[in-house]
Amino acid sequence: MTAVIDPRARAAAPLAPITATLRTAFGTDDLPGLHAGLLVDDRTGWLPATELIHGDQLPRMLDSAARRWQAKRHAAAALAWKAYSYWVALPVALGWASARRVPLMRADDVLLRMDDDGPLVDVGLRTGIPVAVLPHDPIAAAGLPEVLVVADEAELLRVLRISLLDQHMSPLLDEIHSRVKLGPRTLLGSLSSGIAYAVLQAADALPGSSAETIGTLLDALDIGDLIELVPGEDGAVTVQRRTCCLAFTLPDPKICPGCCIRP
């Protein structure tokens, strides 16, 4: 008898270590900002992230952020980027850290939707998004068209950087900069801290040293100088930022943990 494999389960298989890590670390893979199960089966109401870079969705997101936080334009842009870049980078960070599986988060493979009554932005992945793996990964020989087998960890980090930074975050950063006076260091500082916080949040579910994992990822993206890992009051590793997300400028000012601005 031939076994029938659920196409949805087959499509989700390359991302299984990521969703499993999310459930262990956060108690669920349905987070306020990340689509449950990551993959979007029904794209009704969803738009490709290219609409932020080349379309009309970035003004909409910035306007929504300004209303949500009663923020000035530059602060709204910084906070919108902080939220968006965290959710986009989270599957990448956990995929690398948990199983050396990296979803290639190019802008045309990432989907988003916005709702004024919900999270600022909800991020999902297109079904069939390429996932890069190493040759010894069990899924490397499965014959799935979305699985990209790369030679080694250096090559895996290279394709991670190209897809996440060069083909998504950097073009979006340039588009924000063209609309609002915000330097790249401010924005990339939030990407750097977001990746670090993601790994630390999931530390108990991940193998190896969190500090080494964070250092490897940030060095691959050339943003390792924007944070520092320091011991907290309880001795656990915490993130010390070297840039600010501008939350202190809100009508109800906020100083985030690890902010470079001291109360």
JSON list of C-alpha atoms in Angstrom, two decimals, residues 13 38 48 56 76 89 97 107 163 165 169 176 196 206 210 213 234 240 257 261-262:
[
{"chain": "A", "resi": 13, "resn": "ALA", "atom": "CA", "xyz": [8.55, 19.75, 6.76]},
{"chain": "A", "resi": 38, "resn": "LEU", "atom": "CA", "xyz": [4.70, 30.18, 9.35]},
{"chain": "A", "resi": 48, "resn": "PRO", "atom": "CA", "xyz": [4.27, 40.24, -0.63]},
{"chain": "A", "resi": 56, "resn": "ASP", "atom": "CA", "xyz": [2.32, 51.71, -1.45]},
{"chain": "A", "resi": 76, "resn": "ALA", "atom": "CA", "xyz": [7.06, 55.78, 14.07]},
{"chain": "A", "resi": 89, "resn": "ALA", "atom": "CA", "xyz": [14.45, 37.70, 11.32]},
{"chain": "A", "resi": 97, "resn": "ALA", "atom": "CA", "xyz": [20.35, 27.97, 15.66]},
{"chain": "A", "resi": 107, "resn": "ALA", "atom": "CA", "xyz": [11.02, 40.15, 0.05]},
{"chain": "A", "resi": 163, "resn": "SER", "atom": "CA", "xyz": [18.28, 36.75, 1.25]},
{"chain": "A", "resi": 165, "resn": "LEU", "atom": "CA", "xyz": [19.79, 41.58, 4.29]},
{"chain": "A", "resi": 169, "resn": "MET", "atom": "CA", "xyz": [16.12, 44.45, 4.83]},
{"chain": "A", "resi": 176, "resn": "ILE", "atom": "CA", "xyz": [12.48, 54.22, 4.78]},
{"chain": "A", "resi": 196, "resn": "ALA", "atom": "CA", "xyz": [20.01, 38.56, 19.81]},
{"chain": "A", "resi": 206, "resn": "LEU", "atom": "CA", "xyz": [18.55, 25.50, 21.29]},
{"chain": "A", "resi": 210, "resn": "SER", "atom": "CA", "xyz": [23.64, 31.39, 22.72]},
{"chain": "A", "resi": 213, "resn": "THR", "atom": "CA", "xyz": [25.16, 31.69, 17.93]},
{"chain": "A", "resi": 234, "resn": "ASP", "atom": "CA", "xyz": [21.02, 37.56, 37.73]},
{"chain": "A", "resi": 240, "resn": "GLN", "atom": "CA", "xyz": [23.18, 46.07, 25.62]},
{"chain": "A", "resi": 257, "resn": "PRO", "atom": "CA", "xyz": [15.88, 47.06, 28.53]},
{"chain": "A", "resi": 261, "resn": "ILE", "atom": "CA", "xyz": [20.00, 55.81, 26.81]},
{"chain": "A", "resi": 262, "resn": "ARG", "atom": "CA", "xyz": [20.14, 55.62, 30.58]}
]
